[in-house]
Tab-separated table of C-alpha atoms in Angstrom:
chain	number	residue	atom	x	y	z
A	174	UNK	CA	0.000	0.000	0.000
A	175	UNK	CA	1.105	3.878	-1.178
A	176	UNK	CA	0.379	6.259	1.232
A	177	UNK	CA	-3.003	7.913	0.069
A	178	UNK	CA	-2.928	5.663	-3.057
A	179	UNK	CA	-5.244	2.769	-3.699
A	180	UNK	CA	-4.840	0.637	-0.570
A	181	UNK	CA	-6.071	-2.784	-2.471
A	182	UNK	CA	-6.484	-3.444	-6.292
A	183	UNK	CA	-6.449	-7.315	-7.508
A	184	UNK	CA	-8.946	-9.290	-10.110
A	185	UNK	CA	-10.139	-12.671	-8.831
A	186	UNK	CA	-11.473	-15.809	-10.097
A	187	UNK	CA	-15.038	-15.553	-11.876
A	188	UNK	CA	-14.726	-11.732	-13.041
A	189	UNK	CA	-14.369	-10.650	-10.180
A	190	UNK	CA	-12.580	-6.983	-8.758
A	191	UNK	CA	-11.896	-5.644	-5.038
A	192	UNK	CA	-10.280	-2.248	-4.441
A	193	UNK	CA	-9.872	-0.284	-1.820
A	194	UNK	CA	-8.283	3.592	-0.828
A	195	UNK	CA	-7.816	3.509	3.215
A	196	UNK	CA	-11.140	3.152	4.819
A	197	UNK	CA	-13.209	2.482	1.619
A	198	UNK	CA	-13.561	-0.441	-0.650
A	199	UNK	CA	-15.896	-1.954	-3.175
A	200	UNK	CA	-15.902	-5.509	-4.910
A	201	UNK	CA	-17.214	-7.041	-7.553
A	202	UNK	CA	-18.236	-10.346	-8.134
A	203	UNK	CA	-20.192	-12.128	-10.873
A	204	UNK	CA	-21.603	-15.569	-12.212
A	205	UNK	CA	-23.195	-17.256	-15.022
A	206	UNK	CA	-24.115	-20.242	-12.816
A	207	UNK	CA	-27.728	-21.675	-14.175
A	208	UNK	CA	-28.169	-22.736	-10.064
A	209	UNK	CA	-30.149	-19.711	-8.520
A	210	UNK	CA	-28.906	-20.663	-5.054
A	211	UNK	CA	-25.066	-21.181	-6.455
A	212	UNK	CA	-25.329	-18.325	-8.654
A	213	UNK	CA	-26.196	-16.509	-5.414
A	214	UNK	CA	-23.340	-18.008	-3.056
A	215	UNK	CA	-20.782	-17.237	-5.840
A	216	UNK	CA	-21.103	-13.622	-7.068
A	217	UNK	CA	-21.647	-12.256	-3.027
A	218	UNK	CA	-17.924	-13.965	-2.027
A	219	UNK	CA	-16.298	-12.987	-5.420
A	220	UNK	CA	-17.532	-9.321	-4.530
A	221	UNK	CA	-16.988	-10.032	-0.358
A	222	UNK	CA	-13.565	-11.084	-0.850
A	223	UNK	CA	-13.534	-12.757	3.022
A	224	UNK	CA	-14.130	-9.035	3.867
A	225	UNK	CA	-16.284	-9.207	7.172
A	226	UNK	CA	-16.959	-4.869	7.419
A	227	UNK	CA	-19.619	-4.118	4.305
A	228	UNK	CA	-22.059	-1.364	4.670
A	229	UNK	CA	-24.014	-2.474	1.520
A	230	UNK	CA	-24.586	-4.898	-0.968
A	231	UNK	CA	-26.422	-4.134	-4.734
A	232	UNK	CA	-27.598	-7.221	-6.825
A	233	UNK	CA	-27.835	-7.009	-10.233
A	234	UNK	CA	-29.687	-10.396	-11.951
A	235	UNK	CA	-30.694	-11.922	-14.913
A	236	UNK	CA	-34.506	-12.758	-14.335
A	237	UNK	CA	-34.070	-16.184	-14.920
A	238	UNK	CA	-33.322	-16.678	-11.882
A	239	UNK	CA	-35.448	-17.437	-9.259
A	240	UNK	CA	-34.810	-14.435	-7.087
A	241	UNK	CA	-35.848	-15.989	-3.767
A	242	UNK	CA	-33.415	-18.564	-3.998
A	243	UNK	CA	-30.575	-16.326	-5.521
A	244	UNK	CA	-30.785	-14.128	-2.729
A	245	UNK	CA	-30.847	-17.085	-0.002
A	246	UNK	CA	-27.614	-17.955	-1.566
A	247	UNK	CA	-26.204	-14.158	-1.173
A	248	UNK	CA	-27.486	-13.520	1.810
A	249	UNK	CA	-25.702	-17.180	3.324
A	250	UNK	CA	-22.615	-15.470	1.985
A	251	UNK	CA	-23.198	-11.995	3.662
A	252	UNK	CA	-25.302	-12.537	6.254
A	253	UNK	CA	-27.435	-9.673	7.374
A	254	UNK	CA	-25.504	-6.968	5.397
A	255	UNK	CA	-28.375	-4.579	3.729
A	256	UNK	CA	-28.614	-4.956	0.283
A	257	UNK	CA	-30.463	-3.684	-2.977
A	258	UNK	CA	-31.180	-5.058	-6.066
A	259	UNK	CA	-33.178	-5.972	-8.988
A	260	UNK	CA	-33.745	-8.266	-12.161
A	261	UNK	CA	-32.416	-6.529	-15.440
A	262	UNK	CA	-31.811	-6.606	-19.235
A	263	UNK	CA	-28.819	-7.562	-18.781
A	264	UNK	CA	-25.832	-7.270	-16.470
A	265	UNK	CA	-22.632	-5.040	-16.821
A	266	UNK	CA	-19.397	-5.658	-14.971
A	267	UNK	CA	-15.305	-4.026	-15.433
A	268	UNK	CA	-14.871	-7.305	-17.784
A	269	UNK	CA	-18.153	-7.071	-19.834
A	270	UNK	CA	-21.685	-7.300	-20.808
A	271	UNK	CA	-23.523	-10.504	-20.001
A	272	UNK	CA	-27.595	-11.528	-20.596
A	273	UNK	CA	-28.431	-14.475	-17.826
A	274	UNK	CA	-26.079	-14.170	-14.931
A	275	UNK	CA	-25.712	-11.833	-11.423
A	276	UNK	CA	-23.122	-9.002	-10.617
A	277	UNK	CA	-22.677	-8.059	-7.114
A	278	UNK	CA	-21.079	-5.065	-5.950
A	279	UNK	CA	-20.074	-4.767	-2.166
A	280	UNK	CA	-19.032	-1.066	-0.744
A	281	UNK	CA	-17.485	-1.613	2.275
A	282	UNK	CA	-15.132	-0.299	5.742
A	283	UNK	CA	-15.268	2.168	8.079
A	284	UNK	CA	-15.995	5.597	5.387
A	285	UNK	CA	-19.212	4.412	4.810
A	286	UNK	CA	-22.730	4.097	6.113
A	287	UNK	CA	-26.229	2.895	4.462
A	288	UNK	CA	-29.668	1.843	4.998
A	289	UNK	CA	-32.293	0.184	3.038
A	290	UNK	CA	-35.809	0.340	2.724
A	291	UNK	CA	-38.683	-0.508	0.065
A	292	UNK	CA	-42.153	0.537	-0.791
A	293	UNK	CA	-45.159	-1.681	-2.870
A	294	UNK	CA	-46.177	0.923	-5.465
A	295	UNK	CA	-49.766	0.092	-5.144
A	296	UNK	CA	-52.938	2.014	-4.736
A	297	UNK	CA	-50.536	4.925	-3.925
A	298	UNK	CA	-48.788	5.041	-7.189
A	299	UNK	CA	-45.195	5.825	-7.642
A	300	UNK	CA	-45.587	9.094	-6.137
A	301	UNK	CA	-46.318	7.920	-2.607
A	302	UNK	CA	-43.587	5.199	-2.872
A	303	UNK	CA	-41.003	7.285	-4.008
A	304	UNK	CA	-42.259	9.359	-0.420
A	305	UNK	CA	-41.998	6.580	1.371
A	306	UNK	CA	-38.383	5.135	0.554
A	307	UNK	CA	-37.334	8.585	0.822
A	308	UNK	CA	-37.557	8.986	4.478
A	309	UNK	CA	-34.460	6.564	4.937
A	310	UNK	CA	-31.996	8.958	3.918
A	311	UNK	CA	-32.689	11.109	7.439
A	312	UNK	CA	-31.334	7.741	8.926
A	313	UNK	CA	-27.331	8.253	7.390
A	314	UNK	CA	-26.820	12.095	8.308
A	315	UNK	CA	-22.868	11.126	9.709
A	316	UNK	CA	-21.408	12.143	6.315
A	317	UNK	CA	-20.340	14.500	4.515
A	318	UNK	CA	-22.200	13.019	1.195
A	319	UNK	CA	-25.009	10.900	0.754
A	320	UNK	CA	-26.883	9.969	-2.482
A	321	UNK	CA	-30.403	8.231	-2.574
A	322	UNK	CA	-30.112	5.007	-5.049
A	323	UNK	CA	-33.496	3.888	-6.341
A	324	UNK	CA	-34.377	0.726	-7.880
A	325	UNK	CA	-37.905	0.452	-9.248
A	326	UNK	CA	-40.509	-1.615	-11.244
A	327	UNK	CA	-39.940	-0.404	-14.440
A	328	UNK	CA	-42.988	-1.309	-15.751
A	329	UNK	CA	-45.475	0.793	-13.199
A	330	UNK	CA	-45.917	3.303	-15.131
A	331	UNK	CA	-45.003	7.525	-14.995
A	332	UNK	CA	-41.741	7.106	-13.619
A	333	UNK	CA	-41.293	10.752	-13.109
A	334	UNK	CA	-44.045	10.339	-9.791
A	335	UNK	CA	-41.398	8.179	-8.639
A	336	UNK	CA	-38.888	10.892	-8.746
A	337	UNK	CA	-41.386	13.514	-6.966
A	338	UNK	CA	-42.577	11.550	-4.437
A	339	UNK	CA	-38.589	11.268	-3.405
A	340	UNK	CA	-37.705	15.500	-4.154
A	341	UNK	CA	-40.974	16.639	-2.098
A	342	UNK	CA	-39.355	14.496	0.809
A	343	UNK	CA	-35.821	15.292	-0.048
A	344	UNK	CA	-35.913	18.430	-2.030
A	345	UNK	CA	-32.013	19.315	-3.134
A	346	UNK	CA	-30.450	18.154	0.109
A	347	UNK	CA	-29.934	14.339	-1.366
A	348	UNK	CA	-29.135	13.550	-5.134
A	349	UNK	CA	-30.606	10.670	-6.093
A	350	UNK	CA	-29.540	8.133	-8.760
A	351	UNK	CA	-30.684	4.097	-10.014
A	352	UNK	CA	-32.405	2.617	-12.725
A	353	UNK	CA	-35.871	0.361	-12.988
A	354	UNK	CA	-35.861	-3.155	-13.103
A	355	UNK	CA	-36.009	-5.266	-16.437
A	356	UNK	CA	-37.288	-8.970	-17.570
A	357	UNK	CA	-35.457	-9.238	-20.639
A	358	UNK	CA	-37.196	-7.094	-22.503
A	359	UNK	CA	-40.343	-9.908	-21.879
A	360	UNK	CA	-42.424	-6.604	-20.380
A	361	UNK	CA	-44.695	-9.003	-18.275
A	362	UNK	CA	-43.005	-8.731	-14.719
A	363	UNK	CA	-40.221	-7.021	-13.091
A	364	UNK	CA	-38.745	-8.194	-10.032
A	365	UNK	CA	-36.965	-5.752	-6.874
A	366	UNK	CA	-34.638	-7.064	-3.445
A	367	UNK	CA	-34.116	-5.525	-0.256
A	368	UNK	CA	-32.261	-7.003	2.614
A	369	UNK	CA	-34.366	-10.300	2.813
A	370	UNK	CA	-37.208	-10.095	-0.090
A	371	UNK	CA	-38.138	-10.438	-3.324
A	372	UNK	CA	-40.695	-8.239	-4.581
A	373	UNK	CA	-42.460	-7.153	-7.506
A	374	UNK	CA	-44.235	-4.306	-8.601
A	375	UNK	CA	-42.158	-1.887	-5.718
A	376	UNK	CA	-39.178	0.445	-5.142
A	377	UNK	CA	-36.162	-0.264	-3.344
A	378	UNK	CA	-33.706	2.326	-1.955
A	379	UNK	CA	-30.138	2.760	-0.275
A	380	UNK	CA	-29.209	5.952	1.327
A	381	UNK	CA	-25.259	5.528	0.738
A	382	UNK	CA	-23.485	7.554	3.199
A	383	UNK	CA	-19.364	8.262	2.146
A	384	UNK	CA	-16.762	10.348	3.711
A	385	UNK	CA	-15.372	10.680	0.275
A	386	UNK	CA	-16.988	12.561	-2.656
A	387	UNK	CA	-20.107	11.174	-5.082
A	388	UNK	CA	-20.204	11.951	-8.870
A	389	UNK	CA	-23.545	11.309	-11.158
A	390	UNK	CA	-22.871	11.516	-14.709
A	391	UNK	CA	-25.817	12.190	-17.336
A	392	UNK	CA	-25.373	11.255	-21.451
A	393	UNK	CA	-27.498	9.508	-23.992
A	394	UNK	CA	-25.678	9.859	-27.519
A	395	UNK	CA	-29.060	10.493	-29.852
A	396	UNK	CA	-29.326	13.005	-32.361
A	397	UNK	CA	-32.343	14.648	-33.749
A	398	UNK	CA	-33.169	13.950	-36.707
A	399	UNK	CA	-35.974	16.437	-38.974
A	400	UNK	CA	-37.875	19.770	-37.456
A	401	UNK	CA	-38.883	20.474	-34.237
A	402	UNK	CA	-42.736	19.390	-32.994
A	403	UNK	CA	-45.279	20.316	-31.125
A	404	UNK	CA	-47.134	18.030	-28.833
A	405	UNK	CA	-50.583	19.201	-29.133
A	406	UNK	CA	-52.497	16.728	-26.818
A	407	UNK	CA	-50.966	14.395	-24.579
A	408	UNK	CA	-52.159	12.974	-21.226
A	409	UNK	CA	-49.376	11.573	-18.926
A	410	UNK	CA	-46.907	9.471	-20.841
A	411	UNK	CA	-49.504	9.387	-23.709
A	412	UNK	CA	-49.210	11.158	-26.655
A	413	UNK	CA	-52.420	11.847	-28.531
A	414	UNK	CA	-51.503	14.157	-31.423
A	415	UNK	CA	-48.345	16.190	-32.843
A	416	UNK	CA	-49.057	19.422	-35.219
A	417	UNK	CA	-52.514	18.338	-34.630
A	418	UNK	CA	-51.873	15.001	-36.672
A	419	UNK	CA	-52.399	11.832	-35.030
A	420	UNK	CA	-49.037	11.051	-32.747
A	421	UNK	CA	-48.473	7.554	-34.747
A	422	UNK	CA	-48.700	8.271	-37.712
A	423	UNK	CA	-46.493	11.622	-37.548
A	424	UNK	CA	-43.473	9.402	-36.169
A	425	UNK	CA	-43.847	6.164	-38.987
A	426	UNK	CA	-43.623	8.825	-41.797
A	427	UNK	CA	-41.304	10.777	-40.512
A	428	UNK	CA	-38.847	7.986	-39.497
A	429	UNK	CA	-39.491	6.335	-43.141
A	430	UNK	CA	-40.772	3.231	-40.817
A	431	UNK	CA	-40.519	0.122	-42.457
A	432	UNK	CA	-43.997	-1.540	-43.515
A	433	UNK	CA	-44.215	-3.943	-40.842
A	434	UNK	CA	-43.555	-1.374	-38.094
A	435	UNK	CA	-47.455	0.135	-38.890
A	436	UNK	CA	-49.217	-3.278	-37.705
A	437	UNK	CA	-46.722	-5.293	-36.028
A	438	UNK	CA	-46.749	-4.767	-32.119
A	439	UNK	CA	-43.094	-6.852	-31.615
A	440	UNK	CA	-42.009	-5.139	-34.699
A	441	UNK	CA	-42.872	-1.898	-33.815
A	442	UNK	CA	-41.088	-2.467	-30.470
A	443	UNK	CA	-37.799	-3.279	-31.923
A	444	UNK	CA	-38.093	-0.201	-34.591
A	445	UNK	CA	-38.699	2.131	-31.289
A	446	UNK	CA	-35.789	1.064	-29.285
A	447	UNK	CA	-33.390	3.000	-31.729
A	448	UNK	CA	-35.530	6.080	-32.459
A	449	UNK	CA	-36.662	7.770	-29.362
A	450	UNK	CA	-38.702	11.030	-28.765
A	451	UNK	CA	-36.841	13.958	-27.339
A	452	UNK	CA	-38.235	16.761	-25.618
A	453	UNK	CA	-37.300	20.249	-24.817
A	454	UNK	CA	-37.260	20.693	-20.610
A	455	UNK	CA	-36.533	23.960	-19.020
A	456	UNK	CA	-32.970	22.508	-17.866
A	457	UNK	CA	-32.437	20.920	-21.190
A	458	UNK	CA	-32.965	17.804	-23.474
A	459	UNK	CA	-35.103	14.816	-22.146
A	460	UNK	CA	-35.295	11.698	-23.883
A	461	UNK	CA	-38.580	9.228	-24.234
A	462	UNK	CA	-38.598	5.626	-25.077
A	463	UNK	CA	-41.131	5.051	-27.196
A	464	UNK	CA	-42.498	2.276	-25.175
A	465	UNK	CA	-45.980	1.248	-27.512
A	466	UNK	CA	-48.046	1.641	-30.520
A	467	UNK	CA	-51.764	2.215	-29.790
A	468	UNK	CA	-52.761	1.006	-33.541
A	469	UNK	CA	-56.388	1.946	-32.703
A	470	UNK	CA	-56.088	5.560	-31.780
A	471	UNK	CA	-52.954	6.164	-33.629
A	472	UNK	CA	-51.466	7.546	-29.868
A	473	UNK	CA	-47.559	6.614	-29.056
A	474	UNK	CA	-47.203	5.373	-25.286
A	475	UNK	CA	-44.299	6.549	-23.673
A	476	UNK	CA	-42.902	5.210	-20.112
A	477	UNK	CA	-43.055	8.595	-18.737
A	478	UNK	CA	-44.341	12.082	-18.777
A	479	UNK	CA	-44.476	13.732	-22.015
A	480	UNK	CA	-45.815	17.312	-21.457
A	481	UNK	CA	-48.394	19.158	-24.123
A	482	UNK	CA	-47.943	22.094	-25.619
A	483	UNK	CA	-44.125	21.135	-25.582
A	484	UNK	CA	-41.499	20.966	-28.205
A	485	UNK	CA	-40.421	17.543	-29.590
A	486	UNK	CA	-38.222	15.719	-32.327
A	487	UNK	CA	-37.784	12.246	-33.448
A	488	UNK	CA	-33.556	11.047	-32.549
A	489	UNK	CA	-31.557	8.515	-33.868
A	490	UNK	CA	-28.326	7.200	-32.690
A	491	UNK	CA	-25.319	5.065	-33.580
A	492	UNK	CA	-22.416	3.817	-31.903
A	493	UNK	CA	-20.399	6.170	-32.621
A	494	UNK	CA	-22.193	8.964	-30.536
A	495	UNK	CA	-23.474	6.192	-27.793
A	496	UNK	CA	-19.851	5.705	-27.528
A	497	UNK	CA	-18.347	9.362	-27.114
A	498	UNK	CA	-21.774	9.625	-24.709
A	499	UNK	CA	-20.148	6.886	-21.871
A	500	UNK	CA	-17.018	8.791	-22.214
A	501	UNK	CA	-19.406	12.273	-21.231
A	502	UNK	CA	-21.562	10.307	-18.766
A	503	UNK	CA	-18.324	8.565	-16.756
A	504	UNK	CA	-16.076	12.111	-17.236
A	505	UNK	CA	-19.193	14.100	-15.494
A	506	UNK	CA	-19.312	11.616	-12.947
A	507	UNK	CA	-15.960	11.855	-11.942
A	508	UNK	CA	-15.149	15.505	-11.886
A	509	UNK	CA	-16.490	16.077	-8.165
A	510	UNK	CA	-13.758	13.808	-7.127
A	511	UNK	CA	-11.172	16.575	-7.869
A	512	UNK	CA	-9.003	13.892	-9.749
A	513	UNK	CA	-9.108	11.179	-7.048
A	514	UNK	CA	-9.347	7.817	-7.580
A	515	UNK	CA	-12.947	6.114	-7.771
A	516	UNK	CA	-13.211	3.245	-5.573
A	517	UNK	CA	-16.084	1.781	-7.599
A	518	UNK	CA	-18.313	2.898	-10.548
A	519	UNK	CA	-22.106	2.203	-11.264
A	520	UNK	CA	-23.623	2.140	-14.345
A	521	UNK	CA	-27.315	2.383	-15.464
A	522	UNK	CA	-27.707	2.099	-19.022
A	523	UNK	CA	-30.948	1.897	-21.085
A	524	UNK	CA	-31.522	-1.696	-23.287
A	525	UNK	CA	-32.205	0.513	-26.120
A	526	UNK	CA	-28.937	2.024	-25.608
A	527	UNK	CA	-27.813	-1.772	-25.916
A	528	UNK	CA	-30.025	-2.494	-29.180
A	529	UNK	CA	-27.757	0.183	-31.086
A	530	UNK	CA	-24.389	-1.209	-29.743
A	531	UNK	CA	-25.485	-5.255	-30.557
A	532	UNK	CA	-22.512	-7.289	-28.999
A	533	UNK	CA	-19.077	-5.792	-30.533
A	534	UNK	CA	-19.862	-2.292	-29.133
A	535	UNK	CA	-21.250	-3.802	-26.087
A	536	UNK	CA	-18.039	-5.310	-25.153
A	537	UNK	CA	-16.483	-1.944	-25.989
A	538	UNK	CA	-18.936	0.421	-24.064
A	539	UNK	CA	-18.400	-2.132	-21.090
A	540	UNK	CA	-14.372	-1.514	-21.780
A	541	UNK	CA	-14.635	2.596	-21.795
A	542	UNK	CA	-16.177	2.545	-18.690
A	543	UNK	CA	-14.179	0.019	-17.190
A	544	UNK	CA	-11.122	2.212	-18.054
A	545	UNK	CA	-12.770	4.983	-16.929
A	546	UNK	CA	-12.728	3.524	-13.684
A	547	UNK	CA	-8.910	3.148	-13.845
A	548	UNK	CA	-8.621	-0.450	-12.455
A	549	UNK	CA	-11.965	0.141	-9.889
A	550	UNK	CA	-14.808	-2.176	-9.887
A	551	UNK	CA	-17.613	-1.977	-11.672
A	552	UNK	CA	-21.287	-2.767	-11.765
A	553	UNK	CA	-24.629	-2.424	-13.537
A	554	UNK	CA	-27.494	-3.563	-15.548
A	555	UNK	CA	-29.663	-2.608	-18.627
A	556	UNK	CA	-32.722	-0.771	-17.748
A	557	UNK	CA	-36.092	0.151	-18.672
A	558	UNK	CA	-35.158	3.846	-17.707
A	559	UNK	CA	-32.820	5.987	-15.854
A	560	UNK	CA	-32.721	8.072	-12.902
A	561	UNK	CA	-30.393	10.601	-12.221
A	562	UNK	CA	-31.414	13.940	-10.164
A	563	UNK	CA	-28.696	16.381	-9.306
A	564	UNK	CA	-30.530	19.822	-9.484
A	565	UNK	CA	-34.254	20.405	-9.984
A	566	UNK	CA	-37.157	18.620	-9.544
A	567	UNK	CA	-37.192	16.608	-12.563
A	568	UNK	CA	-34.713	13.338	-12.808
A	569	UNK	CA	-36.453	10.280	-14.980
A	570	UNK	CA	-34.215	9.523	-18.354
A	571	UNK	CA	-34.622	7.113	-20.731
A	572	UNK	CA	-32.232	5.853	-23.556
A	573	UNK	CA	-29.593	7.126	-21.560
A	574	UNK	CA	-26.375	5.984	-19.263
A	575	UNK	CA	-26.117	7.274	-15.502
A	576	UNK	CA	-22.881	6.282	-14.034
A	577	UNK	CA	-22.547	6.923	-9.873
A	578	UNK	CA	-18.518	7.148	-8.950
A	579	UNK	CA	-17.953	6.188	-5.572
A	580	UNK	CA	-14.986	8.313	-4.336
């Protein structure tokens, strides 16, 4: 060990990564292991490496698992450590992408501090959940930095609720960051962990509490492509008509849509992935999965809020600028660590991010960040939408990457 230099840097057996800088450390730890149980036991002491002092675990799992027994074999591994986690569309680690395994990162030692809680989305909506998760953070006030991470059904609708229901609790004081839950792009059923449960249709948080600095990094990589738009009727993450046309047919003939994309549900899916709706927000550009076609009403479904009376263009991407976008997203998250080391980075990045990169510039994407993180662990998943709030009271992306570094 180098005085004030990384205290603990070594790669392990079944990709996995433990670092460390004094009183701070993070593993990783990952398996493809068809065993939900083994899968379980394997990633948690990859990522534990025999360390006995971690604050907090995050689980990041294919959803063919079944989560009930992956997490008994985690939690036989960690014992009563609290922990977060979801199912995904896909999992990301420091030595790359993978579709039907778990990654689990473990923060650890004395610098930090965290607590756990969850909410059933319910009756109450996202709104009141995002309220109710919220209220841990008052529990980790020892710090000097804290930031909220949020792991949610991603298929409960207006994610944006989620994201007031935590600011009108929080306001500024706590930045909050995480991604919601995926089934392999199956859309039927998503699946959340905290401490001791599996859940569905819920939100689970960690308040992360760190005596060292916390970056969040924002980028998506699309470009517009035509005119600007108007959205002239929309209600909630509905959009009814643009220039008073109806909102379905304006985006097939402007995107040139191939002919199956008009009638074809699955088709229509796969055409959205790669051409999202962008619109204008008073602290810049949002971006909108496309989430549906309503072939009946000729309306475009949208998993969150897309305002009316707002401006909006069709984007398109390539890997190219999703590329140069994780270099943006993973540079803006570690510039508040004044050129420190990270001791862990983690990464939240849309599956329609994924559906532009296919496999050879997944494996690079997965390689930028990793050197981004100069040697440091790393963990995420694909999601079904982003959140990242540093400022303001709006924080739901989509088609996006959020990175967290962990000073």
């Amino acid at each position: 060990m180098t005085a004030g230099g990384r205290a603990l840097s070594r790669s392990r057996g079944g990709g996995a990564q433990v670092t460390g800088l004094g009183d701070r450390w993070t593993g990783t730890g990952r398996s493809s292991t068809t065993d939900s149980r083994t899968a379980g036991i394997e990633a948690a002491r990859a990522a534990l490496a025999d360390r006995d002092d971690a604050a907090l675990l995050v689980v990041f799992c294919s959803d063919g698992y079944d989560a009930a027994g992956l997490l008994a074999g985690v939690r036989e591994v960690a014992g009563s450590t609290p922990l977060i986690g979801c199912s995904t569309a896909g999992e990301i680690a420091a030595d790359g992408p993978g579709d039907a395994g778990v990654v689990v990162m473990a923060l650890g030692g004395s610098g930090f501090t965290a607590r756990t809680a969850h909410a059933e989305i319910g009756d109450g909506g996202l709104r009141e959940a995002g309220a109710r998760v919220a209220a841990v953070a008052a529990e980790v006030d020892d710090r000097p930095h804290r930031v909220l991470v949020l792991l949610s059904d991603g298929l409960a609708g207006d994610q944006e609720q989620l994201v007031r229901g935590v600011y009108g609790v929080l306001g500024a004081a706590v930045p909050m960051v995480g991604g919601c839950a995926g089934d392999d792009l199956r859309m039927t059923r998503t699946t959340q962990l905290q401490d001791d449960r599996a859940l569905t249709g819920a939100v689970v948080a960690a308040v992360l509490g760190s005596d060292a600095p916390l970056g969040i990094g924002v980028s998506h990589g699309w470009q517009r492509v035509g005119d600007p738009m108007l959205v002239t009727d929309s209600v909630d993450n509905r959009v009814l008509t643009i220039d008073d046309q109806p909102a379905l047919d304006v985006y097939l003939s402007r995107l040139s849509a191939p002919e199956e994309v008009w009638t074809d549900p699955a088709a229509f899916t796969r055409f959205a992935l790669t051409h999202p709706l962008g619109i204008s927000r008073r602290r810049g550009e949002h971006v909108r999965f496309v989430a549906e076609a309503d072939f009946v009403k000729r309306e475009l479904v949208c998993v969150a809020h897309v305002p009316r009376g707002g401006l909006a263009w069709f984007m398109e991407g390539d890997e190219e600028s999703v590329l140069s976008a994780t270099d943006a997203a993973c540079s803006a998250a570690l510039a508040p660590l004044d050129g420190a080391d990270p001791v862990g980075l983690l990464a939240f990045d849309c599956i329609a991010r994924r559906g532009v990169l296919e496999d050879g510039g997944l494996a690079r994407e997965t390689s930028r960040i990793a050197a981004n993180a100069g040697g440091a662990p790393v963990a995420g998943f694909y999601t079904y939408g982003e959140i990242a709030r540093t400022s303001g009271t709006s924080g739901f992306h989509n088609q996006t990457l959020v990175v967290l570094a962990v000073g």
